[in-house]
mmCIF file of C-alpha atoms and ligand atoms in Angstrom:
data_model
loop_
_atom_site.group_PDB
_atom_site.id
_atom_site.type_symbol
_atom_site.label_atom_id
_atom_site.label_comp_id
_atom_site.label_asym_id
_atom_site.label_seq_id
_atom_site.Cartn_x
_atom_site.Cartn_y
_atom_site.Cartn_z
ATOM 1 C CA MET C 1 -0.035 -0.059 -0.058
ATOM 2 C CA GLU C 2 1.142 3.480 -0.787
ATOM 3 C CA ASN C 3 2.363 5.770 1.743
ATOM 4 C CA LEU C 4 -0.724 7.421 3.495
ATOM 5 C CA LEU C 5 0.843 10.873 3.759
ATOM 6 C CA GLU C 6 1.549 10.888 0.095
ATOM 7 C CA ILE C 7 -2.077 10.068 -0.582
ATOM 8 C CA VAL C 8 -3.398 12.686 1.683
ATOM 9 C CA ASN C 9 -1.326 15.243 -0.186
ATOM 10 C CA HIS C 10 -3.306 14.639 -3.152
ATOM 11 C CA PHE C 11 -6.223 16.320 -1.442
ATOM 12 C CA ALA C 12 -6.914 20.044 -1.024
ATOM 13 C CA ILE C 13 -6.353 20.074 2.655
ATOM 14 C CA HIS C 14 -5.415 22.931 4.876
ATOM 15 C CA GLY C 15 -2.395 22.895 7.219
ATOM 16 C CA LYS C 16 0.465 20.359 7.550
ATOM 17 C CA VAL C 17 -0.243 16.961 8.467
ATOM 18 C CA LYS C 18 1.183 15.737 11.982
ATOM 19 C CA ASN C 19 0.090 12.146 12.057
ATOM 20 C CA VAL C 20 -2.140 9.703 10.230
ATOM 21 C CA SER C 21 -3.394 6.766 12.396
ATOM 22 C CA PRO C 22 -6.100 4.076 12.155
ATOM 23 C CA PHE C 23 -9.448 5.116 13.124
ATOM 24 C CA GLY C 24 -12.918 3.754 13.833
ATOM 25 C CA ASN C 25 -14.188 0.168 13.586
ATOM 26 C CA GLY C 26 -16.210 -0.057 10.209
ATOM 27 C CA HIS C 27 -16.521 -3.575 8.846
ATOM 28 C CA ILE C 28 -16.072 -2.397 5.173
ATOM 29 C CA ASN C 29 -13.726 0.482 4.505
ATOM 30 C CA ASP C 30 -10.381 1.414 6.118
ATOM 31 C CA SER C 31 -10.385 4.759 8.004
ATOM 32 C CA TYR C 32 -7.497 6.847 9.245
ATOM 33 C CA TRP C 33 -7.574 10.019 11.286
ATOM 34 C CA VAL C 34 -5.350 12.735 9.735
ATOM 35 C CA GLN C 35 -4.155 15.054 12.515
ATOM 36 C CA THR C 36 -2.796 18.430 11.247
ATOM 37 C CA LEU C 37 -0.484 20.911 13.097
ATOM 38 C CA SER C 38 -2.322 23.512 15.402
ATOM 39 C CA GLY C 39 -5.035 25.757 13.739
ATOM 40 C CA ALA C 40 -5.990 23.747 10.723
ATOM 41 C CA PRO C 41 -8.882 21.367 10.716
ATOM 42 C CA HIS C 42 -8.362 17.612 11.069
ATOM 43 C CA TYR C 43 -9.503 15.159 8.407
ATOM 44 C CA VAL C 44 -10.489 11.458 7.860
ATOM 45 C CA LEU C 45 -8.853 9.426 5.174
ATOM 46 C CA GLN C 46 -10.649 6.372 3.793
ATOM 47 C CA ARG C 47 -9.683 3.607 1.608
ATOM 48 C CA ILE C 48 -12.967 2.850 -0.204
ATOM 49 C CA ASN C 49 -13.641 -0.871 -0.492
ATOM 50 C CA HIS C 50 -14.208 -1.049 -4.119
ATOM 51 C CA GLN C 51 -14.981 -4.847 -4.116
ATOM 52 C CA ILE C 52 -18.020 -3.878 -2.486
ATOM 53 C CA PHE C 53 -18.744 -0.436 -3.851
ATOM 54 C CA LYS C 54 -17.901 -1.224 -7.548
ATOM 55 C CA ASP C 55 -18.767 2.266 -8.883
ATOM 56 C CA VAL C 56 -16.764 4.649 -6.787
ATOM 57 C CA GLU C 57 -17.570 7.534 -9.114
ATOM 58 C CA ALA C 58 -21.361 7.024 -8.468
ATOM 59 C CA LEU C 59 -20.814 6.427 -4.911
ATOM 60 C CA GLN C 60 -18.947 9.757 -4.160
ATOM 61 C CA ASN C 61 -21.428 11.539 -6.386
ATOM 62 C CA ASN C 62 -24.374 10.422 -4.359
ATOM 63 C CA ILE C 63 -22.616 11.553 -1.103
ATOM 64 C CA GLN C 64 -21.643 15.055 -2.671
ATOM 65 C CA ARG C 65 -25.460 15.349 -3.745
ATOM 66 C CA VAL C 66 -26.680 14.285 -0.465
ATOM 67 C CA THR C 67 -24.419 16.288 1.735
ATOM 68 C CA GLU C 68 -24.843 19.446 -0.439
ATOM 69 C CA HIS C 69 -28.425 19.248 -0.309
ATOM 70 C CA ILE C 70 -28.430 18.898 3.581
ATOM 71 C CA ARG C 71 -26.001 21.706 3.731
ATOM 72 C CA GLY C 72 -28.327 23.861 1.747
ATOM 73 C CA LYS C 73 -31.200 23.135 3.909
ATOM 74 C CA LEU C 74 -29.200 23.797 7.215
ATOM 75 C CA ALA C 75 -27.933 27.239 5.715
ATOM 76 C CA ALA C 76 -31.475 28.122 4.847
ATOM 77 C CA GLN C 77 -32.548 27.462 8.507
ATOM 78 C CA ASN C 78 -29.599 29.536 9.657
ATOM 79 C CA THR C 79 -28.237 26.494 11.661
ATOM 80 C CA PRO C 80 -24.970 27.490 13.287
ATOM 81 C CA ASP C 81 -21.847 25.418 12.889
ATOM 82 C CA VAL C 82 -23.026 23.768 9.599
ATOM 83 C CA ASP C 83 -19.596 22.067 9.098
ATOM 84 C CA ARG C 84 -20.367 19.872 12.197
ATOM 85 C CA ARG C 85 -23.859 19.039 11.208
ATOM 86 C CA VAL C 86 -23.155 17.448 7.718
ATOM 87 C CA LEU C 87 -20.161 15.632 6.318
ATOM 88 C CA THR C 88 -17.912 17.650 3.985
ATOM 89 C CA LEU C 89 -16.125 15.786 1.338
ATOM 90 C CA VAL C 90 -12.625 17.356 0.310
ATOM 91 C CA SER C 91 -11.713 17.343 -3.271
ATOM 92 C CA THR C 92 -8.347 16.372 -4.866
ATOM 93 C CA LEU C 93 -6.028 19.167 -5.968
ATOM 94 C CA ASP C 94 -7.411 18.497 -9.498
ATOM 95 C CA GLY C 95 -11.005 18.827 -8.303
ATOM 96 C CA LYS C 96 -12.155 15.127 -7.980
ATOM 97 C CA LEU C 97 -13.983 13.493 -5.270
ATOM 98 C CA TYR C 98 -11.575 10.592 -4.834
ATOM 99 C CA HIS C 99 -7.911 9.719 -5.664
ATOM 100 C CA LYS C 100 -6.946 6.371 -7.288
ATOM 101 C CA THR C 101 -3.590 5.063 -6.544
ATOM 102 C CA PRO C 102 -1.443 2.962 -8.911
ATOM 103 C CA ASP C 103 -2.146 -0.150 -6.869
ATOM 104 C CA GLY C 104 -5.765 0.248 -7.857
ATOM 105 C CA ASN C 105 -7.179 1.406 -4.462
ATOM 106 C CA TYR C 106 -9.510 4.372 -4.221
ATOM 107 C CA TRP C 107 -9.382 7.073 -1.489
ATOM 108 C CA ARG C 108 -11.345 9.850 -0.199
ATOM 109 C CA VAL C 109 -11.049 12.489 2.303
ATOM 110 C CA MET C 110 -13.544 14.228 4.592
ATOM 111 C CA LEU C 111 -13.478 16.948 7.289
ATOM 112 C CA TYR C 112 -13.119 15.527 10.779
ATOM 113 C CA ILE C 113 -15.819 16.745 13.048
ATOM 114 C CA ALA C 114 -14.143 18.173 16.195
ATOM 115 C CA ASP C 115 -15.616 17.575 19.625
ATOM 116 C CA SER C 116 -17.842 14.679 18.606
ATOM 117 C CA GLN C 117 -18.334 11.180 19.792
ATOM 118 C CA SER C 118 -19.981 8.028 18.596
ATOM 119 C CA VAL C 119 -21.299 5.614 21.198
ATOM 120 C CA ASP C 120 -22.060 2.008 21.281
ATOM 121 C CA ALA C 121 -24.705 2.131 23.891
ATOM 122 C CA VAL C 122 -27.379 4.854 24.150
ATOM 123 C CA SER C 123 -29.389 6.040 26.984
ATOM 124 C CA PRO C 124 -33.050 6.760 26.461
ATOM 125 C CA GLU C 125 -32.313 10.421 26.295
ATOM 126 C CA LEU C 126 -29.803 9.859 23.560
ATOM 127 C CA SER C 127 -32.038 7.519 21.772
ATOM 128 C CA TYR C 128 -34.883 10.097 21.740
ATOM 129 C CA THR C 129 -32.490 12.639 20.237
ATOM 130 C CA ALA C 130 -31.260 10.150 17.682
ATOM 131 C CA GLY C 131 -34.907 9.374 16.676
ATOM 132 C CA ARG C 132 -35.535 13.076 15.986
ATOM 133 C CA ALA C 133 -32.260 13.400 14.131
ATOM 134 C CA PHE C 134 -33.121 10.418 11.768
ATOM 135 C CA GLY C 135 -36.657 11.760 11.179
ATOM 136 C CA ASN C 136 -35.043 15.007 10.156
ATOM 137 C CA PHE C 137 -32.548 13.331 7.970
ATOM 138 C CA GLN C 138 -35.200 11.552 5.919
ATOM 139 C CA SER C 139 -37.193 14.587 5.707
ATOM 140 C CA MET C 140 -34.473 16.839 4.660
ATOM 141 C CA LEU C 141 -33.719 14.256 1.739
ATOM 142 C CA ALA C 142 -37.346 14.032 0.765
ATOM 143 C CA ASP C 143 -36.894 16.471 -2.043
ATOM 144 C CA VAL C 144 -33.470 15.792 -3.502
ATOM 145 C CA PRO C 145 -34.014 16.851 -7.117
ATOM 146 C CA ALA C 146 -33.867 14.156 -9.920
ATOM 147 C CA PRO C 147 -32.171 11.981 -11.112
ATOM 148 C CA PRO C 148 -32.666 9.409 -8.406
ATOM 149 C CA LEU C 149 -29.614 8.508 -6.295
ATOM 150 C CA VAL C 150 -27.584 5.430 -7.491
ATOM 151 C CA GLU C 151 -28.117 2.155 -5.714
ATOM 152 C CA THR C 152 -24.605 1.999 -4.550
ATOM 153 C CA ILE C 153 -25.123 -1.712 -3.760
ATOM 154 C CA PRO C 154 -27.994 -3.132 -5.820
ATOM 155 C CA ASN C 155 -30.701 -4.718 -3.674
ATOM 156 C CA PHE C 156 -28.893 -3.725 -0.555
ATOM 157 C CA HIS C 157 -31.747 -4.107 1.969
ATOM 158 C CA ASN C 158 -33.979 -6.245 -0.212
ATOM 159 C CA ILE C 159 -34.690 -9.370 1.864
ATOM 160 C CA GLU C 160 -35.759 -11.497 -1.072
ATOM 161 C CA ALA C 161 -32.428 -10.905 -2.730
ATOM 162 C CA ARG C 162 -30.470 -11.641 0.508
ATOM 163 C CA LEU C 163 -32.337 -14.875 1.051
ATOM 164 C CA ALA C 164 -31.672 -15.932 -2.624
ATOM 165 C CA THR C 165 -28.020 -15.318 -2.000
ATOM 166 C CA PHE C 166 -28.064 -17.135 1.270
ATOM 167 C CA ARG C 167 -29.697 -20.142 -0.293
ATOM 168 C CA GLU C 168 -27.002 -20.433 -2.928
ATOM 169 C CA SER C 169 -24.372 -20.133 -0.235
ATOM 170 C CA VAL C 170 -26.129 -22.932 1.783
ATOM 171 C CA LYS C 171 -26.140 -25.171 -1.255
ATOM 172 C CA ALA C 172 -22.584 -24.454 -2.137
ATOM 173 C CA ASN C 173 -21.498 -24.868 1.395
ATOM 174 C CA ARG C 174 -17.869 -23.511 0.239
ATOM 175 C CA ALA C 175 -16.332 -23.318 3.680
ATOM 176 C CA ARG C 176 -17.671 -26.720 4.707
ATOM 177 C CA ARG C 177 -19.437 -25.237 7.747
ATOM 178 C CA LEU C 178 -23.082 -26.016 6.931
ATOM 179 C CA SER C 179 -23.644 -28.929 9.461
ATOM 180 C CA LYS C 180 -22.462 -26.842 12.338
ATOM 181 C CA VAL C 181 -24.907 -24.024 11.416
ATOM 182 C CA ALA C 182 -27.827 -26.088 10.306
ATOM 183 C CA TYR C 183 -30.150 -25.248 13.248
ATOM 184 C CA VAL C 184 -29.872 -21.482 12.358
ATOM 185 C CA VAL C 185 -30.546 -22.151 8.748
ATOM 186 C CA ASP C 186 -33.817 -23.817 9.783
ATOM 187 C CA GLU C 187 -34.685 -20.923 11.960
ATOM 188 C CA ILE C 188 -33.990 -18.572 9.113
ATOM 189 C CA GLU C 189 -36.256 -20.528 6.719
ATOM 190 C CA LYS C 190 -39.165 -20.703 9.133
ATOM 191 C CA ARG C 191 -39.379 -16.922 9.222
ATOM 192 C CA ALA C 192 -38.585 -16.232 5.519
ATOM 193 C CA GLY C 193 -42.254 -15.785 4.394
ATOM 194 C CA ASP C 194 -43.090 -13.283 7.065
ATOM 195 C CA MET C 195 -39.835 -11.323 6.336
ATOM 196 C CA CYS C 196 -40.712 -10.813 2.809
ATOM 197 C CA GLN C 197 -43.753 -8.822 3.537
ATOM 198 C CA ALA C 198 -42.247 -5.434 2.981
ATOM 199 C CA GLU C 199 -41.107 -6.191 -0.520
ATOM 200 C CA GLN C 200 -44.633 -7.658 -1.288
ATOM 201 C CA LEU C 201 -46.432 -4.705 0.125
ATOM 202 C CA HIS C 202 -44.016 -2.414 -2.015
ATOM 203 C CA ARG C 203 -44.924 -4.431 -5.197
ATOM 204 C CA GLN C 204 -48.573 -3.871 -4.497
ATOM 205 C CA GLY C 205 -48.030 -0.189 -4.208
ATOM 206 C CA GLN C 206 -48.678 0.074 -0.622
ATOM 207 C CA LEU C 207 -45.219 0.807 0.826
ATOM 208 C CA PRO C 208 -43.260 3.499 -0.689
ATOM 209 C CA LYS C 209 -39.319 3.816 -1.116
ATOM 210 C CA ARG C 210 -37.799 7.027 0.173
ATOM 211 C CA ILE C 211 -34.201 8.144 0.507
ATOM 212 C CA ASN C 212 -32.887 6.253 3.370
ATOM 213 C CA HIS C 213 -29.431 6.096 5.186
ATOM 214 C CA CYS C 214 -29.409 2.281 5.044
ATOM 215 C CA ASP C 215 -26.823 2.013 7.659
ATOM 216 C CA THR C 216 -28.365 3.637 10.821
ATOM 217 C CA LYS C 217 -26.181 1.653 13.285
ATOM 218 C CA VAL C 218 -26.044 3.526 16.476
ATOM 219 C CA ASN C 219 -22.284 4.322 16.016
ATOM 220 C CA ASN C 220 -22.848 6.122 12.896
ATOM 221 C CA VAL C 221 -24.452 8.952 14.806
ATOM 222 C CA LEU C 222 -22.167 11.711 16.058
ATOM 223 C CA PHE C 223 -23.158 13.323 19.298
ATOM 224 C CA ASP C 224 -21.645 16.632 20.709
ATOM 225 C CA ASN C 225 -20.311 16.575 24.302
ATOM 226 C CA ASP C 226 -23.827 17.713 25.690
ATOM 227 C CA GLY C 227 -25.760 14.760 23.969
ATOM 228 C CA ASN C 228 -27.059 16.615 21.037
ATOM 229 C CA VAL C 229 -26.925 14.842 17.647
ATOM 230 C CA LEU C 230 -24.424 16.568 15.388
ATOM 231 C CA CYS C 231 -24.924 14.556 12.269
ATOM 232 C CA VAL C 232 -25.265 11.119 10.704
ATOM 233 C CA ILE C 233 -22.094 9.736 9.230
ATOM 234 C CA ASP C 234 -21.247 6.820 6.766
ATOM 235 C CA LEU C 235 -23.208 7.882 3.810
ATOM 236 C CA ASP C 236 -22.057 5.155 1.509
ATOM 237 C CA THR C 237 -25.427 3.438 1.333
ATOM 238 C CA VAL C 238 -27.777 6.480 1.201
ATOM 239 C CA MET C 239 -30.358 5.369 -1.304
ATOM 240 C CA PRO C 240 -33.917 4.579 -1.894
ATOM 241 C CA GLY C 241 -35.421 2.134 0.586
ATOM 242 C CA PHE C 242 -38.261 1.443 3.310
ATOM 243 C CA VAL C 243 -38.119 3.876 6.205
ATOM 244 C CA VAL C 244 -38.850 0.928 8.386
ATOM 245 C CA SER C 245 -35.415 -0.459 7.376
ATOM 246 C CA ASP C 246 -33.533 2.621 8.843
ATOM 247 C CA PHE C 247 -35.783 2.538 11.935
ATOM 248 C CA GLY C 248 -35.018 -1.245 12.270
ATOM 249 C CA ASP C 249 -31.233 -0.899 11.902
ATOM 250 C CA PHE C 250 -31.022 1.746 14.750
ATOM 251 C CA MET C 251 -33.190 -0.843 16.905
ATOM 252 C CA ARG C 252 -30.797 -3.705 16.114
ATOM 253 C CA THR C 253 -27.887 -1.847 17.388
ATOM 254 C CA GLY C 254 -29.099 0.985 19.684
ATOM 255 C CA ALA C 255 -31.671 -1.218 21.522
ATOM 256 C CA ASN C 256 -29.505 -4.336 21.944
ATOM 257 C CA HIS C 257 -28.281 -4.700 25.505
ATOM 258 C CA GLY C 258 -25.272 -6.522 24.293
ATOM 259 C CA GLN C 259 -22.842 -6.108 21.402
ATOM 260 C CA GLU C 260 -23.454 -6.985 17.760
ATOM 261 C CA ASP C 261 -21.052 -9.755 18.052
ATOM 262 C CA ASP C 262 -21.314 -10.423 21.898
ATOM 263 C CA GLU C 263 -19.556 -13.710 22.879
ATOM 264 C CA ASN C 264 -21.921 -13.944 25.905
ATOM 265 C CA LEU C 265 -25.481 -14.366 24.557
ATOM 266 C CA ASP C 266 -26.957 -13.622 28.064
ATOM 267 C CA ASN C 267 -25.835 -9.889 27.385
ATOM 268 C CA VAL C 268 -27.952 -9.876 24.268
ATOM 269 C CA TYR C 269 -31.644 -8.784 24.753
ATOM 270 C CA PHE C 270 -33.849 -5.987 23.379
ATOM 271 C CA LEU C 271 -34.359 -2.774 25.358
ATOM 272 C CA MET C 272 -37.847 -1.546 25.269
ATOM 273 C CA ASP C 273 -37.083 1.749 26.768
ATOM 274 C CA ILE C 274 -34.623 2.639 23.967
ATOM 275 C CA PHE C 275 -37.416 1.619 21.591
ATOM 276 C CA GLU C 276 -39.902 3.821 23.161
ATOM 277 C CA ALA C 277 -37.558 6.930 23.416
ATOM 278 C CA TYR C 278 -36.465 6.552 19.753
ATOM 279 C CA THR C 279 -39.979 6.042 18.427
ATOM 280 C CA LYS C 280 -41.102 9.111 20.319
ATOM 281 C CA GLY C 281 -38.287 11.319 18.872
ATOM 282 C CA TYR C 282 -38.623 9.732 15.293
ATOM 283 C CA LEU C 283 -42.446 10.290 15.181
ATOM 284 C CA GLU C 284 -42.049 13.852 16.228
ATOM 285 C CA THR C 285 -40.002 14.686 13.141
ATOM 286 C CA ALA C 286 -41.290 12.205 10.774
ATOM 287 C CA LYS C 287 -45.014 11.625 11.418
ATOM 288 C CA SER C 288 -45.869 14.493 8.958
ATOM 289 C CA PHE C 289 -44.568 12.494 5.907
ATOM 290 C CA LEU C 290 -45.031 8.819 6.932
ATOM 291 C CA THR C 291 -48.174 6.752 5.891
ATOM 292 C CA PRO C 292 -50.117 4.969 8.691
ATOM 293 C CA LEU C 293 -48.921 1.724 7.239
ATOM 294 C CA GLU C 294 -45.205 2.804 7.579
ATOM 295 C CA ILE C 295 -45.853 3.837 11.291
ATOM 296 C CA LYS C 296 -47.544 0.548 11.897
ATOM 297 C CA LEU C 297 -44.725 -1.505 10.497
ATOM 298 C CA LEU C 298 -42.025 0.089 12.505
ATOM 299 C CA PRO C 299 -41.751 -2.938 14.862
ATOM 300 C CA PHE C 300 -41.562 -5.157 11.916
ATOM 301 C CA GLY C 301 -38.587 -3.065 10.768
ATOM 302 C CA ALA C 302 -36.683 -4.051 13.868
ATOM 303 C CA LYS C 303 -37.359 -7.721 13.291
ATOM 304 C CA LEU C 304 -36.534 -7.393 9.621
ATOM 305 C CA LEU C 305 -33.189 -5.666 10.006
ATOM 306 C CA THR C 306 -32.121 -7.994 12.673
ATOM 307 C CA TYR C 307 -33.075 -11.057 10.699
ATOM 308 C CA MET C 308 -31.401 -9.576 7.509
ATOM 309 C CA GLN C 309 -28.168 -9.185 9.486
ATOM 310 C CA THR C 310 -28.321 -12.757 10.856
ATOM 311 C CA VAL C 311 -28.757 -13.870 7.154
ATOM 312 C CA ARG C 312 -25.883 -11.642 6.017
ATOM 313 C CA PHE C 313 -23.397 -12.832 8.657
ATOM 314 C CA LEU C 314 -24.402 -16.381 8.224
ATOM 315 C CA THR C 315 -24.058 -16.113 4.395
ATOM 316 C CA ASP C 316 -20.528 -14.641 4.823
ATOM 317 C CA TYR C 317 -19.520 -17.450 7.334
ATOM 318 C CA LEU C 318 -20.751 -20.151 4.873
ATOM 319 C CA ASP C 319 -18.822 -18.428 2.089
ATOM 320 C CA GLY C 320 -15.545 -18.406 4.145
ATOM 321 C CA ASP C 321 -15.513 -14.905 5.324
ATOM 322 C CA ILE C 322 -15.288 -12.904 2.044
ATOM 323 C CA TYR C 323 -17.352 -9.847 2.842
ATOM 324 C CA TYR C 324 -16.957 -8.627 6.496
ATOM 325 C CA LYS C 325 -13.689 -7.787 8.245
ATOM 326 C CA ILE C 326 -13.222 -10.466 10.801
ATOM 327 C CA LYS C 327 -11.121 -10.460 13.949
ATOM 328 C CA HIS C 328 -10.885 -14.412 14.337
ATOM 329 C CA PRO C 329 -11.980 -17.203 12.284
ATOM 330 C CA GLU C 330 -15.369 -17.718 14.226
ATOM 331 C CA HIS C 331 -16.238 -13.990 14.192
ATOM 332 C CA ASN C 332 -19.043 -14.220 11.686
ATOM 333 C CA TRP C 333 -20.634 -17.199 13.394
ATOM 334 C CA GLN C 334 -20.349 -15.350 16.727
ATOM 335 C CA ARG C 335 -22.004 -12.387 15.017
ATOM 336 C CA THR C 336 -24.719 -14.613 13.638
ATOM 337 C CA GLN C 337 -25.598 -16.232 16.943
ATOM 338 C CA ALA C 338 -25.725 -12.773 18.838
ATOM 339 C CA GLN C 339 -28.137 -11.386 15.991
ATOM 340 C CA PHE C 340 -30.283 -14.365 16.149
ATOM 341 C CA LYS C 341 -30.514 -14.177 19.850
ATOM 342 C CA LEU C 342 -31.436 -10.576 19.518
ATOM 343 C CA LEU C 343 -34.148 -11.536 17.019
ATOM 344 C CA GLN C 344 -35.606 -13.837 19.245
ATOM 345 C CA SER C 345 -35.777 -11.165 22.120
ATOM 346 C CA ILE C 346 -37.432 -8.687 19.670
ATOM 347 C CA GLU C 347 -39.986 -11.329 18.814
ATOM 348 C CA SER C 348 -40.879 -11.723 22.496
ATOM 349 C CA ASN C 349 -41.260 -7.786 22.617
ATOM 350 C CA TYR C 350 -43.064 -7.515 19.423
ATOM 351 C CA ASP C 351 -46.622 -7.225 20.724
ATOM 352 C CA ALA C 352 -45.598 -4.789 23.315
ATOM 353 C CA MET C 353 -43.978 -2.656 20.458
ATOM 354 C CA CYS C 354 -47.041 -2.698 18.334
ATOM 355 C CA GLN C 355 -49.106 -1.640 21.433
ATOM 356 C CA TYR C 356 -46.807 1.262 22.124
ATOM 357 C CA ILE C 357 -47.154 2.427 18.408
ATOM 358 C CA ALA C 358 -50.946 2.051 18.397
ATOM 359 C CA LYS C 359 -51.163 4.102 21.666
ATOM 360 C CA ASN C 360 -48.979 6.859 20.243
ATOM 361 C CA LEU C 361 -50.160 7.148 16.617
HETATM 362 C C1 GN1 J 401 -21.411 -2.736 7.616
HETATM 363 O O1 GN1 J 401 -19.548 -0.092 7.226
HETATM 364 P P1 GN1 J 401 -20.122 -0.497 8.528
HETATM 365 O O2 GN1 J 401 -19.324 -1.374 9.407
HETATM 366 O O3 GN1 J 401 -20.856 0.738 9.078
HETATM 367 C C2 GN1 J 401 -22.386 -3.067 6.477
HETATM 368 C C3 GN1 J 401 -23.813 -2.837 7.133
HETATM 369 C C4 GN1 J 401 -24.017 -3.724 8.199
HETATM 370 C C5 GN1 J 401 -23.014 -3.536 9.227
HETATM 371 C C6 GN1 J 401 -23.106 -4.584 10.323
HETATM 372 C C7 GN1 J 401 -21.800 -1.556 3.102
HETATM 373 O O4 GN1 J 401 -21.440 -1.404 7.919
HETATM 374 O O5 GN1 J 401 -24.836 -3.018 6.055
HETATM 375 O O6 GN1 J 401 -25.279 -3.652 8.631
HETATM 376 O O7 GN1 J 401 -21.690 -3.706 8.709
HETATM 377 N N1 GN1 J 401 -22.302 -2.100 5.326
HETATM 378 C C8 GN1 J 401 -22.153 -2.650 4.059
HETATM 379 O O8 GN1 J 401 -22.402 -4.065 11.432
HETATM 380 O O9 GN1 J 401 -22.368 -3.726 3.810
HETATM 381 MG MG1 MG J 402 -21.284 1.433 6.489
#
């Protein structure tokens, strides 16, 4: 890999670089924190995983359109500190949104948002704020002018497509791991019909697609030191999708008492107070544009995204770990089991969630 400092120097950054160090814990791209000498802003350098994001040009254009649209809205509302409320892509010296190195890797640079933090566990208060923020995010993106955003990963949150891939992986059994995981394969198949509901409703014209974030993990939200949401990060997958899907991905991560890959399954269970607080905040900012069916299906979104992530981790385990970065050979299996445990806990809380929604409609 090329020298990181040399790569940064292709971009139109201010100040002199002091240090470049690994940053964050994403499963897909590689991120680095670029610290500059005093006075200048700091930056984030990322190597884009172009095995996964095959059209980097389209990816970067999507992000530029989305961030510029949000920036315009924030400026029109006289929002202070706009550079901390939306991501800013930094162009290369020749005006491009990414730099390709001779080894075939693609790189991008963004402004680092100072005095911000991401968290892996939220309190009900933070969850309420995050719910408001995601409702706002979706409503700000409701009027992005044509053409539609590119699907940076086709069929990304389409469970029918995910199940088709999963079934191929089960059949191929490339890593010879099927016998070990067979009981989870059965559990996935038992639920498959129910989980394809959203796609069916969409085909029947009952469930719309809106611009979604499609990776609303709790650690993709930046908070300031007082617990206010600054902005949503990781915009690689912003594309048309079901709003219940963004709702569900936050529930999957923010309302899990344990970790996404918790070794101890006793730690993993669904937190109703986080669900209630997030739903309250989300409906405050999103109710005006949601249909009654979208609101009713929010608890289904929590099930769907947790189910989908179980399917995706297990597919990767069966394929021999070719998609997600892993820390040890059993990592995708550990993730699968933790997601499945969470799914079961969401199922036990499902009626209570539906009742909460019905009460607060
Ligand atoms: C990946 O990039 P990161 O770590 O935020 C994945 C998400 C998964 C998530 C599971 C492009 O997100 O869809 O939900 O891991 N992103 C992609 O933690 O596949
Ligand atoms: Mg991501």
